[in-house]
JSON list of C-alpha atoms in Angstrom, two decimals:
[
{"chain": "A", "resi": 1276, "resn": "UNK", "atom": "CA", "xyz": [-20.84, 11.68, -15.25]},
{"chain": "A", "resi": 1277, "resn": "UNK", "atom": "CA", "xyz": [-24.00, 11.59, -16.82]},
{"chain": "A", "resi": 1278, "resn": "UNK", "atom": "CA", "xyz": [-25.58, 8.44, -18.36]},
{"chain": "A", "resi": 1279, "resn": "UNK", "atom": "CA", "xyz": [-28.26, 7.62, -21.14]},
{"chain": "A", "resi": 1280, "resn": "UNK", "atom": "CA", "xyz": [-30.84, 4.91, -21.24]},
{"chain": "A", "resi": 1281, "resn": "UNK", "atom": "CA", "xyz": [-28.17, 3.17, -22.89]},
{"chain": "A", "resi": 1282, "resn": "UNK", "atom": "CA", "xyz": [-25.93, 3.00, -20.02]},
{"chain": "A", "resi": 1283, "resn": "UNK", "atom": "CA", "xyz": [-28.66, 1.92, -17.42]},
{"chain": "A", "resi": 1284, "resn": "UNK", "atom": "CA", "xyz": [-30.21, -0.68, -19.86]},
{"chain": "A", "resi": 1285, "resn": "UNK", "atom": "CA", "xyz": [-30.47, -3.94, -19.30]},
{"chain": "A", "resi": 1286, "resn": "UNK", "atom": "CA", "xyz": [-28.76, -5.51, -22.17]},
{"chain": "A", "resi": 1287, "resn": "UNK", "atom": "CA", "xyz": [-25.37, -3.30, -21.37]},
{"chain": "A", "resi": 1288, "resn": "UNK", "atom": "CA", "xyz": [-26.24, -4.72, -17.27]},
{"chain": "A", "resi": 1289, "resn": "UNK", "atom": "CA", "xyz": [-25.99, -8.46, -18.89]},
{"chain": "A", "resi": 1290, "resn": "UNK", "atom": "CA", "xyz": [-22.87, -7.33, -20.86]},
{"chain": "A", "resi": 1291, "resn": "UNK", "atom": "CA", "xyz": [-20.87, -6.04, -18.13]},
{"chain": "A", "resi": 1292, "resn": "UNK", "atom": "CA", "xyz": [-21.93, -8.96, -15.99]},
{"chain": "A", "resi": 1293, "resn": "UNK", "atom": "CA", "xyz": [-21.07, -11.33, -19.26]},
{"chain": "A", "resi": 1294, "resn": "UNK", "atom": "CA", "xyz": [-17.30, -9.68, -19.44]},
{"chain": "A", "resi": 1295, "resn": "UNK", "atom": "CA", "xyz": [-16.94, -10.22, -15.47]},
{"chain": "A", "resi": 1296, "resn": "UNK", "atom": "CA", "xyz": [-17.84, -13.62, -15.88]},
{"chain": "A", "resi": 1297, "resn": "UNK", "atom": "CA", "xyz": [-15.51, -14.88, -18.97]},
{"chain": "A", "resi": 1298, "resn": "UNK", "atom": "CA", "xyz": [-13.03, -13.13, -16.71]},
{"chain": "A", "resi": 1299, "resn": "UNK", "atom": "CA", "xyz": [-13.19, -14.96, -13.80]},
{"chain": "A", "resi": 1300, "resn": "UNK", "atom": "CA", "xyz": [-13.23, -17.80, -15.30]},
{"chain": "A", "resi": 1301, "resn": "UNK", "atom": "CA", "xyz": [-10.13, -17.12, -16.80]},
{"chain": "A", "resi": 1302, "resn": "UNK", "atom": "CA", "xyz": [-8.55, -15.70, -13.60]},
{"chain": "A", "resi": 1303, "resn": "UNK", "atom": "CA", "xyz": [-9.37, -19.16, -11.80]},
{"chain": "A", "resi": 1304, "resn": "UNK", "atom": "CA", "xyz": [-8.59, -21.68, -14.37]},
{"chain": "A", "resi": 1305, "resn": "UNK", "atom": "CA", "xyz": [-5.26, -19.76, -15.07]},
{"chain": "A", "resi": 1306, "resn": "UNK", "atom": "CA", "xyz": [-4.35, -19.66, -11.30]},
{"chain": "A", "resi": 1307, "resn": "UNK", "atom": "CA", "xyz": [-5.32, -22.87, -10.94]},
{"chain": "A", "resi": 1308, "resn": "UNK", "atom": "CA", "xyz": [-3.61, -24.13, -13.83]},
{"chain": "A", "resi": 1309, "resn": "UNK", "atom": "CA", "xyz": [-0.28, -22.55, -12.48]},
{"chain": "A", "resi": 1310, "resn": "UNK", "atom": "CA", "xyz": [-0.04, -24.25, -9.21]},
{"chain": "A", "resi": 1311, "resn": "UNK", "atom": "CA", "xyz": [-0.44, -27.71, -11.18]},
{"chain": "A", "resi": 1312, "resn": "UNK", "atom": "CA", "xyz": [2.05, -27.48, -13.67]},
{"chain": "A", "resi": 1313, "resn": "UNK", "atom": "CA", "xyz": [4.19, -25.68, -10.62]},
{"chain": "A", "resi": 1314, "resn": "UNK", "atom": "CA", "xyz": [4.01, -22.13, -13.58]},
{"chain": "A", "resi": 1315, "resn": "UNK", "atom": "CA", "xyz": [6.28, -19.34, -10.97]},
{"chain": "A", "resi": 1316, "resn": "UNK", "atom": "CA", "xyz": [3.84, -16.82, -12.41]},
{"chain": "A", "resi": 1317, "resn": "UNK", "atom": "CA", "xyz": [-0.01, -16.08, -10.15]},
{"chain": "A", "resi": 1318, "resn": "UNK", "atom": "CA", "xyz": [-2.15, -15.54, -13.24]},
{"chain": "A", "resi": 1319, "resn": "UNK", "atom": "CA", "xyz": [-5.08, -14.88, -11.43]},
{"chain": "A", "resi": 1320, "resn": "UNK", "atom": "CA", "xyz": [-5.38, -11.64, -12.51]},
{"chain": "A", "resi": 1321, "resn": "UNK", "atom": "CA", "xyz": [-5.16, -12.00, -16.07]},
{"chain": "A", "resi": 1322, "resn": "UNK", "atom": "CA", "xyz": [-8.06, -10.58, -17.50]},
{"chain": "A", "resi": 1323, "resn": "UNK", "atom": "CA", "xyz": [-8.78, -8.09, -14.50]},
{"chain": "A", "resi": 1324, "resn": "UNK", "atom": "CA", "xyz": [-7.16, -5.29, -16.35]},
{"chain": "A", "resi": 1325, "resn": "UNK", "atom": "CA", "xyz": [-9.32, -6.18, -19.26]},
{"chain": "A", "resi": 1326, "resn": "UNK", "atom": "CA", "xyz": [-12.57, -5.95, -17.61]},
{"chain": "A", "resi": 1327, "resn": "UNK", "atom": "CA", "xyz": [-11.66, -2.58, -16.02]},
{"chain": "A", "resi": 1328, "resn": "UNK", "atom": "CA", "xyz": [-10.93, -1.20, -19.58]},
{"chain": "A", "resi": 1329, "resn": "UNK", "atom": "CA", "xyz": [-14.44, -2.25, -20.80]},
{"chain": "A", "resi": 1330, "resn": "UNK", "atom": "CA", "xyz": [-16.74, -1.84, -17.76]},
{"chain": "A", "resi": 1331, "resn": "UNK", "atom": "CA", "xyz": [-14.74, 0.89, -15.62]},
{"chain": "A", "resi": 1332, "resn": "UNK", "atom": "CA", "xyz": [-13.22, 0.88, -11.79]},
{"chain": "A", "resi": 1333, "resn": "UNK", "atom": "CA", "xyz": [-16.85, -1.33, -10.05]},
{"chain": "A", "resi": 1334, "resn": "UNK", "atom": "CA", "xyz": [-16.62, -3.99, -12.46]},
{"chain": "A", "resi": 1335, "resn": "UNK", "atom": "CA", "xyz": [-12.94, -4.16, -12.46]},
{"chain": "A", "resi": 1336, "resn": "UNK", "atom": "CA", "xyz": [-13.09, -4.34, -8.53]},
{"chain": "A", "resi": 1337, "resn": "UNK", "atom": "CA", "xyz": [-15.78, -7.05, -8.46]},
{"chain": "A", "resi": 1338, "resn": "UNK", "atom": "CA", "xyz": [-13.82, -8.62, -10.84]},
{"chain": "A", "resi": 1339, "resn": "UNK", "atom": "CA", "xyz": [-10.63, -8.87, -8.26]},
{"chain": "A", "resi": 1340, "resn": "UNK", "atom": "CA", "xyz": [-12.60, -9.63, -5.39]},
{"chain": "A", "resi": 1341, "resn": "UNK", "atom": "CA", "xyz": [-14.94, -12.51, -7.00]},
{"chain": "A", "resi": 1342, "resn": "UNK", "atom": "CA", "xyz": [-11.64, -13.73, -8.42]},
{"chain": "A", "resi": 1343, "resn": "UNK", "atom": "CA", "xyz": [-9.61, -14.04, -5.07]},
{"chain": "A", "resi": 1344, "resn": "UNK", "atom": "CA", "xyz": [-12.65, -14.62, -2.90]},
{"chain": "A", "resi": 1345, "resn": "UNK", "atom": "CA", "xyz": [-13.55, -18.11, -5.45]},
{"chain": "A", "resi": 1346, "resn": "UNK", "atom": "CA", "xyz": [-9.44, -19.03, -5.01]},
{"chain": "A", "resi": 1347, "resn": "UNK", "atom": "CA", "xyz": [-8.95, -18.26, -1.32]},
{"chain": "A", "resi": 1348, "resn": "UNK", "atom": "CA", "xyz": [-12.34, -20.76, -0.96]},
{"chain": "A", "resi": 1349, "resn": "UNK", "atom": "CA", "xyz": [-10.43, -23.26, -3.37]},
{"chain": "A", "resi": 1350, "resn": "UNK", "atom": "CA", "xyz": [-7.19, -22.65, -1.26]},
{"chain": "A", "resi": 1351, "resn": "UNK", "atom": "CA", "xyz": [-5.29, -21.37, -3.73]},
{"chain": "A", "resi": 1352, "resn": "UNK", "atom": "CA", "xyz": [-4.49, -17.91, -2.23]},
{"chain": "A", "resi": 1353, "resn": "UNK", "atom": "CA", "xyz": [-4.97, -16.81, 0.77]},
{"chain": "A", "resi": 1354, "resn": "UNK", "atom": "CA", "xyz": [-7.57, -13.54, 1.60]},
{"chain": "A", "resi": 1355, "resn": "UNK", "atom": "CA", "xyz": [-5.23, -10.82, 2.16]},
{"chain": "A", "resi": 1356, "resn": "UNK", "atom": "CA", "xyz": [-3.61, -11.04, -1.12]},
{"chain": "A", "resi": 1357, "resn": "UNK", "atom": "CA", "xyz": [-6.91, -9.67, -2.24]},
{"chain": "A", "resi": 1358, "resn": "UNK", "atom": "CA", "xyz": [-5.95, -5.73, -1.67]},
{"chain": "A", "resi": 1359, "resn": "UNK", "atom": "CA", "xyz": [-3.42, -6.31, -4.42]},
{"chain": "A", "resi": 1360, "resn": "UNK", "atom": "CA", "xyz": [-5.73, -7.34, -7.23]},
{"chain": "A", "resi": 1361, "resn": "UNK", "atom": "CA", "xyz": [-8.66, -4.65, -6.21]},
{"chain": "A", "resi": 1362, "resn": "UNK", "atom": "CA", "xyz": [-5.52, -2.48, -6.16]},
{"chain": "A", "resi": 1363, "resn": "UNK", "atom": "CA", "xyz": [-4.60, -3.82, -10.01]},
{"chain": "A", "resi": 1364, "resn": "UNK", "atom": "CA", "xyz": [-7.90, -2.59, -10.79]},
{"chain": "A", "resi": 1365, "resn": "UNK", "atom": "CA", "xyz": [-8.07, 0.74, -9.28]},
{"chain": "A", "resi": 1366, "resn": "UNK", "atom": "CA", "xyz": [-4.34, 1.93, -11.03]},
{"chain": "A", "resi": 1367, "resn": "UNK", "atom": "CA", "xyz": [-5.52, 0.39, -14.08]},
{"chain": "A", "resi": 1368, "resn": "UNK", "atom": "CA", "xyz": [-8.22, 2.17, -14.00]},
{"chain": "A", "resi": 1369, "resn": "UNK", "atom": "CA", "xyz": [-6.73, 5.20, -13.20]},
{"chain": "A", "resi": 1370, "resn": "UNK", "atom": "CA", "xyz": [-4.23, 4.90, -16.20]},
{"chain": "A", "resi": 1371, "resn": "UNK", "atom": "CA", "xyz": [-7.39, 4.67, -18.42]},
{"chain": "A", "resi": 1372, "resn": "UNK", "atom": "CA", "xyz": [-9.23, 7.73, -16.90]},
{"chain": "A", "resi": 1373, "resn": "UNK", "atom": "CA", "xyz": [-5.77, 9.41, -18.13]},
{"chain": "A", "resi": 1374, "resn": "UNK", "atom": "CA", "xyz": [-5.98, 7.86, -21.64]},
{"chain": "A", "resi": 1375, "resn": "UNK", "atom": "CA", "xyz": [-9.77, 8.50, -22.01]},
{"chain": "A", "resi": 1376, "resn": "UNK", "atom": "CA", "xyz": [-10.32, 10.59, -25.03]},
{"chain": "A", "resi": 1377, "resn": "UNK", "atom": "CA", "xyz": [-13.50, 12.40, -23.59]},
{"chain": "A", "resi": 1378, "resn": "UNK", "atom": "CA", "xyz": [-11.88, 12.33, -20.35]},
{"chain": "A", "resi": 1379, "resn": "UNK", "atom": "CA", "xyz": [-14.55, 11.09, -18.25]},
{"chain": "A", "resi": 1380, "resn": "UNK", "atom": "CA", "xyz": [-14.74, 10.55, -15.03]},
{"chain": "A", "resi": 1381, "resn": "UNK", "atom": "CA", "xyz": [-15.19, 6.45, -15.25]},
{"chain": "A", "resi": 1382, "resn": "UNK", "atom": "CA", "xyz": [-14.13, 4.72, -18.66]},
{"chain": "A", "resi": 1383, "resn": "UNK", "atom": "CA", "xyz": [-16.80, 3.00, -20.63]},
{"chain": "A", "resi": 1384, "resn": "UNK", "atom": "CA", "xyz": [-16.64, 0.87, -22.91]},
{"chain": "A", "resi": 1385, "resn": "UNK", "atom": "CA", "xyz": [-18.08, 3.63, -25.74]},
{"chain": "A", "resi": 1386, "resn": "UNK", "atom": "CA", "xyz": [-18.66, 2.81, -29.74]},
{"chain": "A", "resi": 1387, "resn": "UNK", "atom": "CA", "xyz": [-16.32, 6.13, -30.11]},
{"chain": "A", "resi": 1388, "resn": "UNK", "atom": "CA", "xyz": [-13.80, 4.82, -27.67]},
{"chain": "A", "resi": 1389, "resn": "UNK", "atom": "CA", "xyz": [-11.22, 2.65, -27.47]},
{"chain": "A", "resi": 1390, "resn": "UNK", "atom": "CA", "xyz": [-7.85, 2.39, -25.35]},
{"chain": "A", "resi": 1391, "resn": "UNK", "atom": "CA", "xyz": [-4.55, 1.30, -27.20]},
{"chain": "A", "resi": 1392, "resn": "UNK", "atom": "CA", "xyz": [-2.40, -1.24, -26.26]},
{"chain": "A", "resi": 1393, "resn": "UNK", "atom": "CA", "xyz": [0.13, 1.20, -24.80]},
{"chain": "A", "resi": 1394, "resn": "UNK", "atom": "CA", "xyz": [-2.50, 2.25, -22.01]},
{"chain": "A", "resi": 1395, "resn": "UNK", "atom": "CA", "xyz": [-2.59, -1.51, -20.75]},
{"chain": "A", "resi": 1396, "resn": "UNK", "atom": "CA", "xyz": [1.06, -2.16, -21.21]},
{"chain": "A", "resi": 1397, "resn": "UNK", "atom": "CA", "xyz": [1.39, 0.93, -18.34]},
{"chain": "A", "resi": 1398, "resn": "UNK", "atom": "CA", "xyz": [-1.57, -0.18, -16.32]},
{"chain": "A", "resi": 1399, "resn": "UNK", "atom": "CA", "xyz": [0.71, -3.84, -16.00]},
{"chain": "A", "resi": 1400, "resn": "UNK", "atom": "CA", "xyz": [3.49, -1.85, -15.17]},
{"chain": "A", "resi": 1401, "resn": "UNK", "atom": "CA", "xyz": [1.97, 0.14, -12.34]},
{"chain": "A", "resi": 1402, "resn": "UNK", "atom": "CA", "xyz": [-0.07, -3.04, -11.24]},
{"chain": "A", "resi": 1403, "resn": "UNK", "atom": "CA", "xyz": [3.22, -4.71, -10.80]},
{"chain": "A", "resi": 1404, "resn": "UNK", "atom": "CA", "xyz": [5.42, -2.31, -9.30]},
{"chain": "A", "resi": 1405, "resn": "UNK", "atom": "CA", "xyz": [2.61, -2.05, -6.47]},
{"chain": "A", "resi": 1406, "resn": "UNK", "atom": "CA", "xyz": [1.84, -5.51, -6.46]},
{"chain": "A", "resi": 1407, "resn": "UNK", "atom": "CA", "xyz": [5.46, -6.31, -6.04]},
{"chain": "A", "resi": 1408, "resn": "UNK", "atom": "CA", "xyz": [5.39, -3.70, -2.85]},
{"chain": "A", "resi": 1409, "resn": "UNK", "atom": "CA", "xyz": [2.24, -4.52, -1.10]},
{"chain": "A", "resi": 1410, "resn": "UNK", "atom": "CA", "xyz": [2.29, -8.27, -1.66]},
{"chain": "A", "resi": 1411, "resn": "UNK", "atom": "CA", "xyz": [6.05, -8.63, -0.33]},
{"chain": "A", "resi": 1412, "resn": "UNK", "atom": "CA", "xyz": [5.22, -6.86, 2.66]},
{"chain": "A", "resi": 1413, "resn": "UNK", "atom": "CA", "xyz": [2.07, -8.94, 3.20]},
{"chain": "A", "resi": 1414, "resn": "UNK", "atom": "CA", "xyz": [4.24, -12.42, 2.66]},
{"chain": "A", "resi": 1415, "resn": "UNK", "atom": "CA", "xyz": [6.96, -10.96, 5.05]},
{"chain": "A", "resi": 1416, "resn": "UNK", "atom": "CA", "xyz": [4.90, -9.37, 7.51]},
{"chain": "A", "resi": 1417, "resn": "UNK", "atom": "CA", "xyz": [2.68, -11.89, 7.90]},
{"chain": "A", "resi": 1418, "resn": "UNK", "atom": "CA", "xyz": [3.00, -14.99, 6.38]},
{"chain": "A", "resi": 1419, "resn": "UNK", "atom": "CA", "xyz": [7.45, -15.51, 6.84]},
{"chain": "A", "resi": 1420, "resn": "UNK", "atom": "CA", "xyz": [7.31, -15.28, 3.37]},
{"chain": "A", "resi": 1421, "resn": "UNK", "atom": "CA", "xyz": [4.98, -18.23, 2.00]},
{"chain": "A", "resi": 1422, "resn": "UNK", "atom": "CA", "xyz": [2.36, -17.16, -0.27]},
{"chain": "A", "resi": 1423, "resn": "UNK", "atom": "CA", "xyz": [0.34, -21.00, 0.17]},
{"chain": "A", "resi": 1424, "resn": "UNK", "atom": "CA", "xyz": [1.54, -21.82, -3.49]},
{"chain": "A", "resi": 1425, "resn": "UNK", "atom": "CA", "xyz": [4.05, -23.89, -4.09]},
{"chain": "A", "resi": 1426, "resn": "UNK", "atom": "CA", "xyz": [5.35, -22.59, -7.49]},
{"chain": "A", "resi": 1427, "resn": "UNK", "atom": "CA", "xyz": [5.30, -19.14, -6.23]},
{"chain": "A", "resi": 1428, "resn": "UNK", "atom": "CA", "xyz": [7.43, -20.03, -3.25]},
{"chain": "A", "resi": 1429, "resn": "UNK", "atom": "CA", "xyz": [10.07, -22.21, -5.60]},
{"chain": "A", "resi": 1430, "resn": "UNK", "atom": "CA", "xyz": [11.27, -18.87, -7.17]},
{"chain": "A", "resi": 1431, "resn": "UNK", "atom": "CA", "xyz": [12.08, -17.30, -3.43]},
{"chain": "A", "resi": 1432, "resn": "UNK", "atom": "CA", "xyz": [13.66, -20.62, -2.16]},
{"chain": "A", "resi": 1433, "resn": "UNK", "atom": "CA", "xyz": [15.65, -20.80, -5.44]},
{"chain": "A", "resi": 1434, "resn": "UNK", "atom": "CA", "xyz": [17.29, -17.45, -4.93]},
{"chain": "A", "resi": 1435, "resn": "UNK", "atom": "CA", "xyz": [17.29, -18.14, -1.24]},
{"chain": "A", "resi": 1436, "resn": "UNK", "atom": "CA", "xyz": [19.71, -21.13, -1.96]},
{"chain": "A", "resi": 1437, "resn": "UNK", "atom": "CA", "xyz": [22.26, -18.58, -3.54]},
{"chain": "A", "resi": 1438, "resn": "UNK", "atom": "CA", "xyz": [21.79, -15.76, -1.51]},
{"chain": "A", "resi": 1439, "resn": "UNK", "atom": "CA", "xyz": [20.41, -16.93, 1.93]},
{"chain": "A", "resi": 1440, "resn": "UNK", "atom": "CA", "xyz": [18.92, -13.88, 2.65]},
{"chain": "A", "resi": 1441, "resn": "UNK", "atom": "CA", "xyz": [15.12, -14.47, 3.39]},
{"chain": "A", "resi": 1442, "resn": "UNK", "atom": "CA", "xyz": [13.85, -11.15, 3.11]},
{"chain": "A", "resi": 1443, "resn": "UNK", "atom": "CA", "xyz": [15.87, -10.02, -0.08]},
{"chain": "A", "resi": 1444, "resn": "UNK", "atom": "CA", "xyz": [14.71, -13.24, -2.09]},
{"chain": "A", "resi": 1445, "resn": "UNK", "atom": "CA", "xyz": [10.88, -12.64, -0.67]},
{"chain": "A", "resi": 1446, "resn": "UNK", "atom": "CA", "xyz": [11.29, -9.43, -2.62]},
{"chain": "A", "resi": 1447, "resn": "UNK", "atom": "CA", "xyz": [13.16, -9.85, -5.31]},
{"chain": "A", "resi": 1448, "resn": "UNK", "atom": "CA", "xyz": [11.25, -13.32, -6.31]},
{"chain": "A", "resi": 1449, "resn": "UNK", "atom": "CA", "xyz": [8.03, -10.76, -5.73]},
{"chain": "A", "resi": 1450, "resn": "UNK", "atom": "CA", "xyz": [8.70, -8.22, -8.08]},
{"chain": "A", "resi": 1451, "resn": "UNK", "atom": "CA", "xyz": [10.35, -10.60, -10.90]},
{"chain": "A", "resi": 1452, "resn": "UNK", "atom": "CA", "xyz": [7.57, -12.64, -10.56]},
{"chain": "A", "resi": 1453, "resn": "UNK", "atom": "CA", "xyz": [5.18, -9.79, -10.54]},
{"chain": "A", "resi": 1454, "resn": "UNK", "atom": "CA", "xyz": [6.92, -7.70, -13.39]},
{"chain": "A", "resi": 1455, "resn": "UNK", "atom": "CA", "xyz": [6.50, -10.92, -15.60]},
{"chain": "A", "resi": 1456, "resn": "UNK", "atom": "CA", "xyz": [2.70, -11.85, -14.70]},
{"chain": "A", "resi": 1457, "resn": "UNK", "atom": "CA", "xyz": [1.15, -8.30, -14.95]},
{"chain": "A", "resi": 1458, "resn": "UNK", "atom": "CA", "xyz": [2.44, -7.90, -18.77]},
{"chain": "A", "resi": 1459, "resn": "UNK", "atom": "CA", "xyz": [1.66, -11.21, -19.64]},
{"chain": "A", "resi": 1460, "resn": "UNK", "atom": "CA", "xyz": [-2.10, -10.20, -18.13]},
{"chain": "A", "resi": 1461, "resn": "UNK", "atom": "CA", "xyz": [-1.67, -6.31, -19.94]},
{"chain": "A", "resi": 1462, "resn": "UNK", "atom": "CA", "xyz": [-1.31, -7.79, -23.17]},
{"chain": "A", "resi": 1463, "resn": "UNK", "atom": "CA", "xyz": [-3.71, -10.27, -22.61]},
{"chain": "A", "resi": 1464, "resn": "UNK", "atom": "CA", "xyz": [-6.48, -8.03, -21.49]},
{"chain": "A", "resi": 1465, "resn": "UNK", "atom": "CA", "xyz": [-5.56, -5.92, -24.46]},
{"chain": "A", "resi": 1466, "resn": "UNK", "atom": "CA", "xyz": [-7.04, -8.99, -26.67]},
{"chain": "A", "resi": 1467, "resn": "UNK", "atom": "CA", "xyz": [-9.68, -9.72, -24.63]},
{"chain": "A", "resi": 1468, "resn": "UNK", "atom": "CA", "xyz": [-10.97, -5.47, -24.65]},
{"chain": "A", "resi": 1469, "resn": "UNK", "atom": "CA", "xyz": [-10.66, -5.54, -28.31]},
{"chain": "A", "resi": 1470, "resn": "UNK", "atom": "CA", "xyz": [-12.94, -8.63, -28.47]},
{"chain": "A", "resi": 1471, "resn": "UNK", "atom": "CA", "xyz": [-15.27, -6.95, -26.20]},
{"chain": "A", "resi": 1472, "resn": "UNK", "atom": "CA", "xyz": [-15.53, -3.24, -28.31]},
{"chain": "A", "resi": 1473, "resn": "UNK", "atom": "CA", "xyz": [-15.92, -5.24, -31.20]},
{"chain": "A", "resi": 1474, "resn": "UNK", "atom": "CA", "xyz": [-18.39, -7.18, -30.06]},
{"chain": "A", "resi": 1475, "resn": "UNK", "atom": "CA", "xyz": [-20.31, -4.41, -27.67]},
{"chain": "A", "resi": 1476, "resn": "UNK", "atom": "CA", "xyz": [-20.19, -1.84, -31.39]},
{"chain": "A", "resi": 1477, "resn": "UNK", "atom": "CA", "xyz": [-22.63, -5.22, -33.03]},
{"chain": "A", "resi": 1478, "resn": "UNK", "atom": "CA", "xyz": [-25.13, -4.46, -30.16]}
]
């Protein structure tokens, strides 16, 4: 795709980079916040979806890799878990390449454009049916099922207790855990993209 002045300037450079950084602030303190209060739910991905909306598939994938590489440092996560959010970004991207009214190749965050809630509502979907997938079979594969947070692990011993079937609760725990945290970050992101357009049309 083609791009203006506009798009190379410097002021939209420190906006993108402003939007990446609210985020991953967010991302941390949220996972962070989580494991304390022992939350079942990762929220460290919660504005990723966001950022990919307003800045396009590179910002959304810095985004996910700043984001796990500042937890896995903190020991929060640990660094393979990282193809799952870069992979949040690149379906949610995806899904907004599809909603894009001028159907562009990469989706900017445009005066004329803007993405409705439904189009983050699927990107959550899609980001946690293949979170669910690749993230169980990284926690089976290679870690016997622990994720290194305690209040993610709760939910899989919980169902573990009634089942006692390892694998099955890995999974299930996984995608209920994953259905529930993507919308909560779709909806979220939804916000925090309106607050950006609105704020990026004042410019």
């Amino acid at each position: 795709m083609m791009r203006n002045k506009k798009d190379l300037s410097a002021g939209k450079i420190l906006y993108i980079a402003g939007v990446i950084l609210i985020a991953l602030i967010v991302n941390c303190c949220g996972a962070v916040l989580a494991t304390k209060i022992q939350f079942p739910l990762y929220l460290d991905s919660v504005l990723t979806i966001g950022v990919t909306a307003a800045g396009g598939l590179i910002p959304g994938i810095i985004c996910a890799v700043l984001s796990n590489g500042i937890l896995f440092f903190l020991d929060y996560t640990m660094l393979p878990f990282m193809s799952c959010h870069i992979l949040t970004s690149l379906l949610a991207w995806l899904v907004f390449v599809h909603a894009s009214k001028k159907n562009d190749s990469l989706p900017l965050l445009e005066k004329n454009e803007s993405y409705e809630i439904d189009s983050f509502l699927w990107a959550g979907v899609w980001s946690a049916l293949s979170n669910a997938i690749l993230g169980n079979i990284i926690a089976d594969l290679l870690f016997g099922s622990r994720t290194n947070r305690q209040n993610i692990e709760c939910t899989v011993h919980g169902i573990f207790v009634v089942t006692r079937q390892l694998r099955f609760s890995t999974y299930l725990a996984g995608f209920i855990e994953n259905i529930t945290d993507k919308l909560i970050s779709a909806v979220l992101s939804f916000v925090f993209y309106e607050v950006c357009r609105r704020i990026y049309k004042k410019l």
